[in-house]
Coordinates of C-alpha atoms in Angstrom, one line a residue:
M59 CA 15.2 -61.1 15.5
N60 CA 12.8 -60.7 18.4
N61 CA 12.0 -57.4 20.1
M62 CA 14.0 -58.1 23.3
L63 CA 17.2 -58.9 21.3
R64 CA 16.8 -55.7 19.3
F65 CA 16.6 -53.8 22.6
V66 CA 19.7 -55.5 24.0
L67 CA 21.6 -54.6 20.8
A68 CA 20.5 -51.0 21.2
I69 CA 21.9 -51.0 24.7
L70 CA 25.2 -52.5 23.6
L71 CA 25.6 -49.8 21.0
V72 CA 25.6 -47.1 23.7
I73 CA 27.8 -48.9 26.2
P74 CA 31.0 -47.2 24.9
C75 CA 29.3 -43.8 25.5
I76 CA 28.5 -44.9 29.1
L77 CA 32.1 -45.7 29.7
V78 CA 33.2 -42.3 28.4
N79 CA 30.5 -40.3 30.0
G80 CA 29.9 -42.2 33.2
E81 CA 28.9 -39.1 35.1
D82 CA 25.8 -38.7 33.0
P83 CA 23.3 -41.5 33.6
Y84 CA 21.4 -43.3 30.8
L85 CA 17.6 -43.9 31.0
F86 CA 16.2 -46.6 28.7
H87 CA 12.7 -46.8 27.3
E88 CA 11.1 -49.3 25.0
W89 CA 7.9 -48.2 23.3
K90 CA 5.4 -50.3 21.4
V91 CA 3.2 -47.9 19.4
T92 CA -0.2 -49.4 18.4
Y93 CA -3.8 -48.4 17.7
G94 CA -6.5 -48.9 20.2
T95 CA -10.1 -48.0 20.7
L96 CA -11.0 -45.5 23.5
S97 CA -13.7 -42.9 24.1
P98 CA -12.0 -39.6 25.2
L99 CA -15.2 -37.7 24.6
G100 CA -17.6 -40.6 25.1
V101 CA -17.5 -41.6 21.5
P102 CA -15.5 -44.7 20.6
Q103 CA -12.6 -43.9 18.2
K104 CA -9.2 -45.1 17.1
V105 CA -6.4 -43.6 19.2
I106 CA -2.6 -44.1 19.3
L107 CA -1.3 -46.0 22.3
I108 CA 2.2 -46.3 23.6
N109 CA 2.7 -49.5 25.6
G110 CA -1.1 -49.6 25.8
Q111 CA -1.3 -46.1 27.4
F112 CA -3.1 -42.9 26.4
P113 CA -1.5 -40.5 26.9
G114 CA 1.9 -42.2 26.5
P115 CA 4.3 -42.9 29.4
R116 CA 6.0 -39.9 31.0
I117 CA 9.7 -39.5 30.6
N118 CA 11.2 -38.4 33.9
G119 CA 14.8 -37.3 33.9
T120 CA 17.5 -35.1 35.4
S121 CA 19.5 -32.4 33.7
N122 CA 22.3 -34.0 31.5
N123 CA 20.6 -37.4 31.5
N124 CA 21.0 -39.4 28.3
I125 CA 17.6 -40.6 27.1
I126 CA 17.3 -43.8 24.9
V127 CA 13.9 -44.5 23.4
N128 CA 13.5 -47.6 21.3
V129 CA 10.3 -47.1 19.2
F130 CA 8.6 -50.1 17.7
N131 CA 6.1 -48.8 15.1
Q132 CA 3.2 -51.2 15.0
L133 CA 0.9 -48.8 13.1
D134 CA 0.1 -49.3 9.5
E135 CA 1.8 -46.0 8.5
P136 CA 5.3 -44.5 8.9
L137 CA 5.9 -42.7 12.2
L138 CA 8.1 -40.0 13.7
F139 CA 8.3 -38.5 17.2
T140 CA 9.6 -35.1 18.2
W141 CA 10.6 -34.0 21.7
N142 CA 9.0 -30.6 22.0
G143 CA 11.3 -28.2 23.9
V144 CA 14.3 -30.6 24.2
Q145 CA 17.1 -28.6 22.6
Q146 CA 19.0 -31.6 21.1
R147 CA 22.3 -29.7 21.5
K148 CA 24.5 -30.4 18.4
N149 CA 22.1 -33.3 17.6
S150 CA 19.2 -32.3 15.2
W151 CA 19.5 -35.9 14.0
Q152 CA 17.1 -36.8 16.8
E153 CA 14.6 -34.0 16.2
G154 CA 12.0 -36.2 14.6
T155 CA 10.5 -33.9 12.0
H156 CA 10.1 -34.5 8.2
G157 CA 12.9 -32.1 7.6
T158 CA 15.4 -34.0 9.7
N159 CA 14.5 -37.7 9.7
C160 CA 13.1 -40.4 7.5
P161 CA 10.0 -41.9 9.1
I162 CA 10.1 -45.3 10.8
P163 CA 8.4 -47.8 8.4
P164 CA 5.4 -49.9 9.7
G165 CA 6.6 -53.0 11.4
A166 CA 10.1 -51.5 12.0
N167 CA 11.9 -50.0 15.0
F168 CA 14.2 -47.0 15.5
T169 CA 16.2 -45.9 18.6
Y170 CA 16.3 -42.3 19.5
R171 CA 19.3 -41.2 21.6
F172 CA 19.6 -37.7 23.0
Q173 CA 20.7 -35.8 26.1
V174 CA 18.7 -33.3 28.0
K175 CA 21.8 -31.1 28.2
D176 CA 21.7 -28.2 30.6
Q177 CA 17.9 -28.2 30.7
I178 CA 15.3 -28.3 33.5
G179 CA 11.6 -27.9 33.1
S180 CA 8.4 -29.2 31.5
Y181 CA 8.2 -30.5 27.9
Y182 CA 6.3 -33.1 25.9
Y183 CA 6.6 -35.4 22.9
Y184 CA 4.2 -36.1 20.0
P185 CA 4.1 -37.7 16.6
T186 CA 4.9 -35.4 13.7
T187 CA 3.8 -37.7 10.8
T188 CA 0.6 -36.9 8.9
L189 CA -2.1 -36.0 11.5
H190 CA -1.1 -38.6 14.0
R191 CA -1.2 -36.0 16.8
A192 CA -5.0 -35.9 16.4
A193 CA -5.0 -39.6 17.5
G194 CA -2.8 -39.2 20.5
G195 CA 0.8 -40.6 20.8
F196 CA 1.7 -37.7 23.1
G197 CA 3.2 -37.7 26.6
G198 CA 5.0 -35.5 29.1
I199 CA 8.7 -34.9 29.7
S200 CA 9.9 -33.6 33.0
V201 CA 13.6 -32.7 33.6
L202 CA 14.7 -31.9 37.2
S203 CA 17.8 -30.0 38.3
R204 CA 20.8 -32.0 39.4
A205 CA 21.2 -32.5 43.2
L206 CA 23.9 -29.8 43.6
I207 CA 21.8 -27.1 41.8
P208 CA 19.1 -25.7 44.0
V209 CA 15.7 -24.7 42.8
P210 CA 13.9 -21.6 44.1
F211 CA 11.2 -23.5 45.9
D212 CA 10.9 -26.4 48.4
T213 CA 10.6 -29.9 47.0
P214 CA 6.9 -30.5 46.5
E215 CA 5.1 -33.5 48.0
D216 CA 4.4 -34.8 44.4
D217 CA 4.9 -33.8 40.8
F218 CA 2.0 -34.2 38.4
M219 CA 1.9 -33.9 34.6
V220 CA -1.4 -32.4 33.2
L221 CA -1.7 -32.7 29.4
V222 CA -4.7 -30.5 28.3
A223 CA -5.9 -30.6 24.7
D224 CA -8.8 -29.8 22.5
W225 CA -10.1 -33.0 20.8
Y226 CA -11.9 -34.1 17.6
T227 CA -14.2 -37.2 17.5
K228 CA -13.2 -37.7 13.9
S229 CA -10.3 -40.1 13.3
H230 CA -7.0 -38.7 12.2
T231 CA -7.4 -40.2 8.7
E232 CA -10.8 -38.4 8.4
L233 CA -9.2 -35.1 9.4
K234 CA -6.3 -35.6 7.0
N235 CA -8.8 -36.2 4.2
L236 CA -10.5 -32.9 5.0
L237 CA -7.3 -31.0 4.7
D238 CA -6.1 -32.9 1.6
N239 CA -9.3 -32.0 -0.1
G240 CA -8.9 -28.3 0.6
R241 CA -11.3 -28.0 3.5
A242 CA -10.7 -26.7 7.1
L243 CA -10.9 -28.9 10.2
G244 CA -13.6 -26.8 11.9
R245 CA -14.0 -26.6 15.6
P246 CA -12.9 -29.5 17.9
Q247 CA -15.7 -31.3 19.7
G248 CA -14.3 -31.0 23.3
V249 CA -11.4 -30.8 25.7
I250 CA -9.5 -33.6 27.5
I251 CA -7.3 -33.7 30.5
N252 CA -4.8 -36.6 30.4
G253 CA -7.0 -38.3 27.8
K254 CA -10.3 -37.8 29.7
S255 CA -13.0 -35.2 29.6
G256 CA -14.6 -35.6 33.0
K257 CA -18.4 -35.4 33.5
G258 CA -18.2 -32.9 36.4
D259 CA -21.1 -34.6 38.1
G260 CA -19.2 -35.8 41.2
K261 CA -19.1 -39.4 40.0
D262 CA -15.7 -39.3 38.3
E263 CA -12.8 -41.1 40.0
P264 CA -10.2 -38.7 41.3
M265 CA -7.3 -38.0 39.0
Y266 CA -5.2 -36.5 41.8
T267 CA -5.2 -37.1 45.6
L268 CA -3.7 -34.5 47.9
T269 CA -2.7 -34.6 51.5
P270 CA -4.0 -31.6 53.5
G271 CA -1.3 -29.1 54.2
K272 CA 1.1 -30.3 51.5
T273 CA 2.2 -28.5 48.4
Y274 CA 2.2 -30.1 44.9
R275 CA 3.7 -29.3 41.5
F276 CA 1.3 -29.4 38.5
R277 CA 3.0 -29.2 35.1
F278 CA 0.5 -28.0 32.4
C279 CA 1.2 -28.6 28.7
N280 CA -1.3 -27.7 25.9
V281 CA -0.8 -30.6 23.5
G282 CA -4.0 -29.7 21.5
M283 CA -4.6 -28.9 17.9
K284 CA -6.4 -25.6 17.6
D285 CA -7.3 -23.8 20.8
S286 CA -5.6 -21.9 23.6
I287 CA -6.8 -23.4 26.9
N288 CA -7.4 -21.7 30.3
V289 CA -6.7 -23.8 33.4
R290 CA -7.8 -23.1 37.0
F291 CA -8.4 -24.8 40.3
Q292 CA -11.7 -24.7 42.2
G293 CA -11.0 -22.9 45.5
H294 CA -7.2 -22.7 45.1
T295 CA -4.7 -20.2 43.6
M296 CA -1.6 -21.2 41.6
K297 CA 1.9 -20.0 42.2
L298 CA 3.7 -19.9 38.8
V299 CA 7.3 -21.3 39.1
E300 CA 8.4 -22.4 35.7
I301 CA 7.7 -21.8 32.0
E302 CA 9.4 -24.1 29.4
G303 CA 12.6 -24.6 31.2
S304 CA 12.9 -21.2 33.0
H305 CA 12.2 -20.5 36.6
T306 CA 9.9 -17.5 36.8
V307 CA 9.1 -14.8 39.3
Q308 CA 6.6 -16.5 41.6
N309 CA 3.4 -14.6 41.0
V310 CA 0.1 -16.0 42.1
Y311 CA -2.8 -16.5 39.6
E312 CA -6.4 -17.6 39.8
S313 CA -6.2 -18.9 36.2
L314 CA -3.6 -19.2 33.5
D315 CA -3.9 -19.2 29.7
V316 CA -1.8 -22.0 28.2
H317 CA -1.5 -21.5 24.4
L318 CA -0.9 -24.3 21.9
G319 CA 2.4 -26.0 22.5
Q320 CA 3.2 -24.2 25.8
C321 CA 4.1 -25.7 29.1
M322 CA 4.2 -24.2 32.6
S323 CA 4.5 -25.4 36.2
V324 CA 2.5 -24.1 39.2
L325 CA 2.5 -25.0 42.9
I326 CA -0.8 -25.7 44.7
T327 CA -1.1 -26.0 48.4
A328 CA -3.9 -28.2 49.8
D329 CA -5.0 -25.6 52.3
Q330 CA -8.8 -25.7 51.8
D331 CA -11.6 -27.8 53.5
P332 CA -10.8 -31.5 53.0
K333 CA -13.2 -32.6 50.2
D334 CA -13.3 -32.9 46.4
Y335 CA -12.4 -30.0 44.1
F336 CA -12.3 -29.6 40.3
L337 CA -9.4 -28.8 38.1
V338 CA -11.0 -27.0 35.1
A339 CA -9.7 -26.6 31.5
S340 CA -11.7 -24.7 28.9
T341 CA -11.0 -23.3 25.4
R342 CA -10.3 -19.6 25.0
F343 CA -11.3 -17.2 22.2
T344 CA -14.1 -19.5 21.0
K345 CA -17.8 -18.6 20.7
E346 CA -18.9 -21.6 22.6
P347 CA -16.1 -22.8 25.0
H348 CA -15.6 -26.4 25.6
V349 CA -14.9 -27.4 29.2
A350 CA -13.3 -30.4 30.9
T351 CA -12.8 -31.2 34.5
A352 CA -10.6 -33.5 36.6
T353 CA -11.4 -34.4 40.2
I354 CA -8.9 -33.5 42.9
R355 CA -9.6 -35.4 46.2
Y356 CA -8.2 -34.5 49.6
A357 CA -7.1 -37.7 51.4
N358 CA -9.7 -38.7 53.9
G359 CA -11.8 -35.8 52.8
K360 CA -15.6 -35.8 52.8
G361 CA -17.9 -34.2 50.4
P362 CA -18.2 -33.8 46.6
A363 CA -16.9 -30.9 44.5
S364 CA -19.2 -27.9 44.1
P365 CA -21.0 -28.0 40.7
Q366 CA -20.3 -24.2 40.5
L367 CA -17.1 -24.1 38.3
P368 CA -14.8 -21.0 38.4
K369 CA -15.2 -18.9 35.3
A370 CA -12.6 -18.3 32.6
P371 CA -11.6 -14.8 31.7
E372 CA -12.8 -13.2 28.5
G373 CA -11.0 -11.5 25.6
W374 CA -7.4 -11.6 24.5
A375 CA -6.5 -8.3 26.1
W376 CA -6.6 -10.1 29.5
S377 CA -4.3 -12.8 28.1
L378 CA -1.8 -10.2 26.8
N379 CA -1.7 -8.6 30.2
Q380 CA -1.0 -11.9 31.7
F381 CA 1.9 -12.5 29.3
R382 CA 3.4 -9.2 30.3
S383 CA 3.3 -10.3 34.0
F384 CA 5.6 -13.3 33.3
R385 CA 9.1 -12.5 34.4
W386 CA 12.3 -14.6 34.4
N387 CA 13.7 -15.4 37.9
L388 CA 17.2 -14.0 37.5
T389 CA 18.3 -15.2 40.9
A390 CA 17.6 -18.9 40.4
S391 CA 20.6 -21.2 40.2
A392 CA 19.2 -23.7 37.7
A393 CA 20.6 -24.4 34.2
R394 CA 20.7 -21.3 32.1
P395 CA 19.8 -21.3 28.4
N396 CA 22.7 -21.8 26.0
P397 CA 25.0 -20.1 25.4
Q398 CA 25.9 -19.6 29.0
G399 CA 25.7 -15.9 30.0
S400 CA 23.1 -15.1 27.4
Y401 CA 20.8 -13.8 30.1
H402 CA 22.4 -10.5 29.4
Y403 CA 20.6 -10.6 26.1
G404 CA 19.6 -6.9 26.2
Q405 CA 23.3 -6.0 25.8
I406 CA 23.9 -8.1 22.7
N407 CA 23.9 -6.4 19.3
I408 CA 21.3 -7.8 16.9
T409 CA 23.0 -9.2 13.7
R410 CA 19.9 -10.1 11.8
T411 CA 16.2 -9.2 11.9
I412 CA 13.7 -11.6 10.2
K413 CA 10.1 -10.5 9.9
L414 CA 7.7 -13.3 9.3
V415 CA 4.2 -12.4 8.0
T416 CA 1.6 -15.1 8.0
S417 CA -1.1 -15.4 5.4
A418 CA -3.8 -17.8 4.2
G419 CA -5.1 -18.4 0.7
N420 CA -6.1 -21.0 -1.9
V421 CA -3.7 -22.8 -4.2
D422 CA -5.4 -24.8 -7.0
G423 CA -8.7 -24.4 -5.0
K424 CA -7.2 -25.8 -1.8
L425 CA -6.5 -24.0 1.5
R426 CA -2.9 -23.3 2.3
Y427 CA -1.0 -21.2 4.9
A428 CA 2.1 -19.3 4.1
I429 CA 5.0 -17.5 5.8
N430 CA 6.2 -14.5 3.7
G431 CA 4.4 -16.0 0.7
V432 CA 5.9 -19.5 0.9
S433 CA 3.8 -22.5 2.1
H434 CA 6.1 -25.3 3.3
V435 CA 5.9 -28.7 1.6
D436 CA 7.9 -31.6 3.0
P437 CA 10.2 -33.1 0.4
A438 CA 10.6 -36.9 0.0
T439 CA 14.3 -36.5 1.0
P440 CA 14.6 -34.9 4.5
I441 CA 16.3 -31.5 4.2
K442 CA 19.0 -32.4 6.7
L443 CA 20.0 -35.5 4.8
A444 CA 20.0 -33.7 1.5
E445 CA 22.3 -31.0 3.0
Y446 CA 24.6 -33.6 4.7
Y447 CA 24.9 -35.7 1.5
G448 CA 25.5 -32.6 -0.7
V449 CA 22.4 -33.0 -2.8
G450 CA 20.5 -30.0 -1.5
D451 CA 20.0 -28.6 -5.0
K452 CA 17.8 -31.5 -5.8
V453 CA 15.5 -31.0 -2.8
F454 CA 15.3 -27.2 -1.9
K455 CA 16.3 -23.7 -2.8
Y456 CA 18.0 -21.5 -0.3
D457 CA 16.2 -18.4 1.1
L458 CA 13.0 -18.4 -0.8
I459 CA 11.6 -16.0 1.7
K460 CA 13.1 -12.6 2.4
D461 CA 13.9 -11.2 5.8
D462 CA 11.7 -8.2 5.3
Y463 CA 8.4 -9.0 3.7
E464 CA 5.6 -6.6 2.9
P465 CA 2.2 -8.3 2.1
A466 CA 0.0 -7.2 -0.7
S467 CA -2.2 -4.3 0.2
G468 CA -5.8 -3.2 -0.6
K469 CA -9.1 -5.0 0.0
E470 CA -8.9 -7.1 -3.2
A471 CA -5.2 -7.9 -2.9
Q472 CA -4.1 -11.4 -2.0
D473 CA -0.5 -12.6 -1.5
K474 CA 0.8 -15.0 -4.1
I475 CA 1.5 -18.3 -2.3
T476 CA 4.4 -20.5 -3.5
L477 CA 4.5 -24.2 -2.5
A478 CA 8.0 -25.3 -1.7
P479 CA 10.3 -26.5 1.1
N480 CA 10.7 -23.3 3.2
F481 CA 14.3 -23.1 4.1
V482 CA 16.4 -20.3 5.6
N483 CA 20.2 -20.3 5.7
A484 CA 21.4 -19.0 9.1
T485 CA 24.8 -17.9 10.3
Y486 CA 26.2 -19.9 13.2
R487 CA 26.2 -18.0 16.5
N488 CA 24.4 -15.0 15.1
F489 CA 22.1 -13.1 17.6
V490 CA 18.9 -12.7 15.7
E491 CA 15.6 -10.9 16.2
I492 CA 12.5 -12.7 14.8
I493 CA 9.2 -10.8 14.4
F494 CA 5.9 -12.6 13.9
E495 CA 3.1 -10.6 12.3
N496 CA -0.4 -12.1 12.6
H497 CA -2.8 -10.3 10.2
G498 CA -5.6 -12.9 10.9
K499 CA -8.5 -13.0 13.3
S500 CA -7.3 -15.9 15.6
V501 CA -4.5 -16.4 18.0
Q502 CA -1.4 -18.1 16.6
S503 CA 1.3 -20.0 18.5
W504 CA 4.9 -20.7 17.3
H505 CA 7.7 -23.1 18.4
L506 CA 11.4 -22.9 17.6
S507 CA 13.2 -26.2 18.0
G508 CA 16.8 -26.5 19.1
H509 CA 16.9 -23.2 21.0
S510 CA 15.3 -21.2 23.8
F511 CA 14.5 -17.6 23.0
F512 CA 13.7 -14.4 24.9
A513 CA 10.0 -13.4 24.3
V514 CA 10.6 -9.7 24.5
G515 CA 7.3 -8.3 23.3
I516 CA 3.8 -8.7 22.1
E517 CA 1.7 -5.7 20.9
P518 CA -1.3 -5.0 18.7
G519 CA -0.8 -3.6 15.2
R520 CA 2.1 -3.8 12.9
W521 CA 5.8 -4.0 13.9
T522 CA 8.2 -1.2 13.1
P523 CA 11.8 -0.7 14.4
E524 CA 10.6 2.0 16.7
K525 CA 8.7 -0.8 18.6
R526 CA 12.0 -2.0 20.1
R527 CA 11.6 0.8 22.7
N528 CA 8.9 -1.3 24.3
Y529 CA 10.9 -4.5 24.5
N530 CA 11.6 -6.2 27.8
L531 CA 15.4 -6.3 27.6
L532 CA 16.0 -7.3 31.2
D533 CA 13.9 -10.3 32.4
A534 CA 11.8 -11.7 29.5
V535 CA 11.2 -15.4 30.0
S536 CA 13.6 -17.7 28.1
R537 CA 11.3 -20.2 26.4
N538 CA 10.5 -22.1 23.2
T539 CA 7.0 -21.0 22.2
I540 CA 5.3 -17.6 21.7
Q541 CA 1.7 -16.7 21.0
V542 CA 0.7 -13.9 18.6
Y543 CA -2.8 -12.4 19.1
P544 CA -5.1 -11.3 16.2
N545 CA -3.8 -8.3 14.2
S546 CA -0.7 -8.2 16.4
W547 CA 3.0 -8.9 16.4
A548 CA 5.4 -10.7 18.7
A549 CA 9.2 -10.4 18.9
I550 CA 11.7 -12.9 20.1
M551 CA 15.5 -12.8 20.4
T552 CA 17.9 -15.8 20.3
T553 CA 21.5 -16.8 19.6
L554 CA 21.6 -19.5 16.8
D555 CA 24.4 -21.2 18.5
N556 CA 23.1 -24.8 18.1
A557 CA 24.5 -26.3 14.8
G558 CA 22.0 -28.3 12.9
L559 CA 18.6 -28.0 11.1
W560 CA 15.8 -26.6 13.2
N561 CA 12.1 -26.3 12.6
L562 CA 10.2 -23.1 13.3
R563 CA 6.5 -24.3 13.2
S564 CA 3.0 -23.3 14.0
N565 CA 1.6 -25.3 16.9
S566 CA -1.7 -25.5 15.2
L567 CA -2.0 -28.9 13.6
E568 CA -4.0 -27.6 10.6
R569 CA -1.8 -24.6 9.9
N570 CA 1.4 -26.7 10.4
Y571 CA 0.1 -29.4 8.0
L572 CA -0.9 -26.8 5.4
G573 CA 2.4 -24.9 5.3
H574 CA 3.0 -22.8 8.4
Q575 CA 6.5 -23.9 9.1
L576 CA 10.1 -23.4 7.9
Y577 CA 13.6 -24.7 8.7
F578 CA 16.7 -22.8 9.8
S579 CA 20.0 -24.4 8.6
V580 CA 22.6 -23.5 11.2
L581 CA 25.9 -24.8 9.9
S582 CA 29.2 -24.6 11.7
P583 CA 31.9 -23.5 9.2
N584 CA 34.4 -25.9 10.8
H585 CA 32.4 -29.0 10.2
S586 CA 33.6 -30.3 13.5
V587 CA 32.1 -32.7 16.0
K588 CA 32.8 -30.0 18.6
D589 CA 30.0 -28.1 17.0
E590 CA 27.7 -30.8 15.6
Y591 CA 27.5 -34.6 15.9
N592 CA 28.0 -36.9 12.9
M593 CA 25.0 -38.7 11.4
P594 CA 24.2 -41.6 13.7
D595 CA 25.0 -45.1 12.5
N596 CA 21.4 -46.2 12.9
D597 CA 19.9 -43.2 11.0
L598 CA 17.3 -44.1 8.4
V599 CA 17.9 -43.0 4.8
C600 CA 15.3 -42.4 2.1
G601 CA 14.7 -40.4 -1.1
F602 CA 17.7 -39.3 -3.2
V603 CA 20.2 -40.5 -0.6
K604 CA 18.9 -44.0 -0.1
D605 CA 21.6 -45.7 -2.1
M606 CA 24.4 -43.2 -1.8
P607 CA 27.6 -43.9 0.1
R608 CA 27.8 -42.1 3.5
P609 CA 29.7 -38.8 3.5
T610 CA 33.0 -38.5 5.2
P611 CA 32.3 -37.9 8.9
Y612 CA 33.0 -34.5 10.5
K613 CA 36.5 -34.2 12.0
S614 CA 37.0 -34.2 15.7
G615 CA 39.0 -31.0 16.0

């Protein structure tokens, strides 16, 4: 069967859905994922291309659009994609992590089908298998408000996606071998902006062209592997308007820290002398920062960009203060986080507090990272499938980690690290408080799939219940990532109202691969398709469930 016929069949499979939900348009994408040779930092290396592009094609949609992505895996390894920030309402089957899906075998194809339900904002996708993210395979996702829902700023002249990332010149297989052999990755060799590093010598082709007097939207996402990145425009200020699906109070900044996995939108007005300028991205909290530039050209402008680049801020205290300046725009009319009305989060009683303490150590002489003493290991059978087929006891143990964990104390003490699937049983629709404690010396960044949460506080030191007095219980930004500074804690609040299996993960590629992640199982007691969709007909099966008959589908009422 040729590729075109497969794609036609994939379209035919969703035609009944189109007839039922005609008000929600369907957007179709066909991706051919291959290897190619490029030089992001001037050194030829193997990268992952999607339809020959690096970064991959941007997915542009509107709130409630249905997205169909038919992926042809032409790599020599299994492959999965996740859609970072897309909530996959009732549909963790499309999440694309090792805990939810069997990978797409080499030479095969798989069709993802999901809806950007009640979402607006800036997100991205990337491969979750092995260390493929270190080779590329990432791209932007932008979701606009529907026509009848106003946004709190005028429609910009254009809308640009800016994917910033630190980058290694080693291949992803070399990096994987380092980690598999118990060694750390070390520092990345540079920074890239949309796959390019920029020489900053005035000879680079412009990445963006602006018309004098017009205002533009730039969507920044840090799709890197290790470092926070600061972004800034030469000679221009930025008006922040959106963070990960939430419209913000429109403060003006000269530079912004974008931590691993985070996305945010700014407005830039072309109100300076008509010539070239640099967009600058540089690593933060590193002894020797790496810098990349992209040239911005005014249409019909004359003159090169100044070689004098604007400086980045220093220290993480500055970054913490910037976080505290971010506020949710409570008067905006765009899609609210689910459940509707949860923006009164400060008035909801907490039903469960989970404190997650991170640690690092050696297991059998190899580096591992743990959460509350457990370092996650992906089982051969995805956790979601094992749970759905009723064979979870063969794959994982419930609640290996405790909600309130105290690490070993004393200079010589070291936490015992257990290697196992890290799995937490959650109660459907509970309002939970999650505390991250970072006892290390570097900034961490965490993402919760399937939900948005309220980032209510970050402070130095250890968390205690008394710290709740300092929470922002009014207008904390609803988002899906949170950074945790060295020897500090961060607190988030969310309603686990999205039935399914959801990954809480470090956005650091090294930490994620070596155990810094866990899964929340949010089961509806009714086992109804009103709460969670049935396993898709095209879902891949593997491990223990490969030859088992499919379970009885969930009932419709």
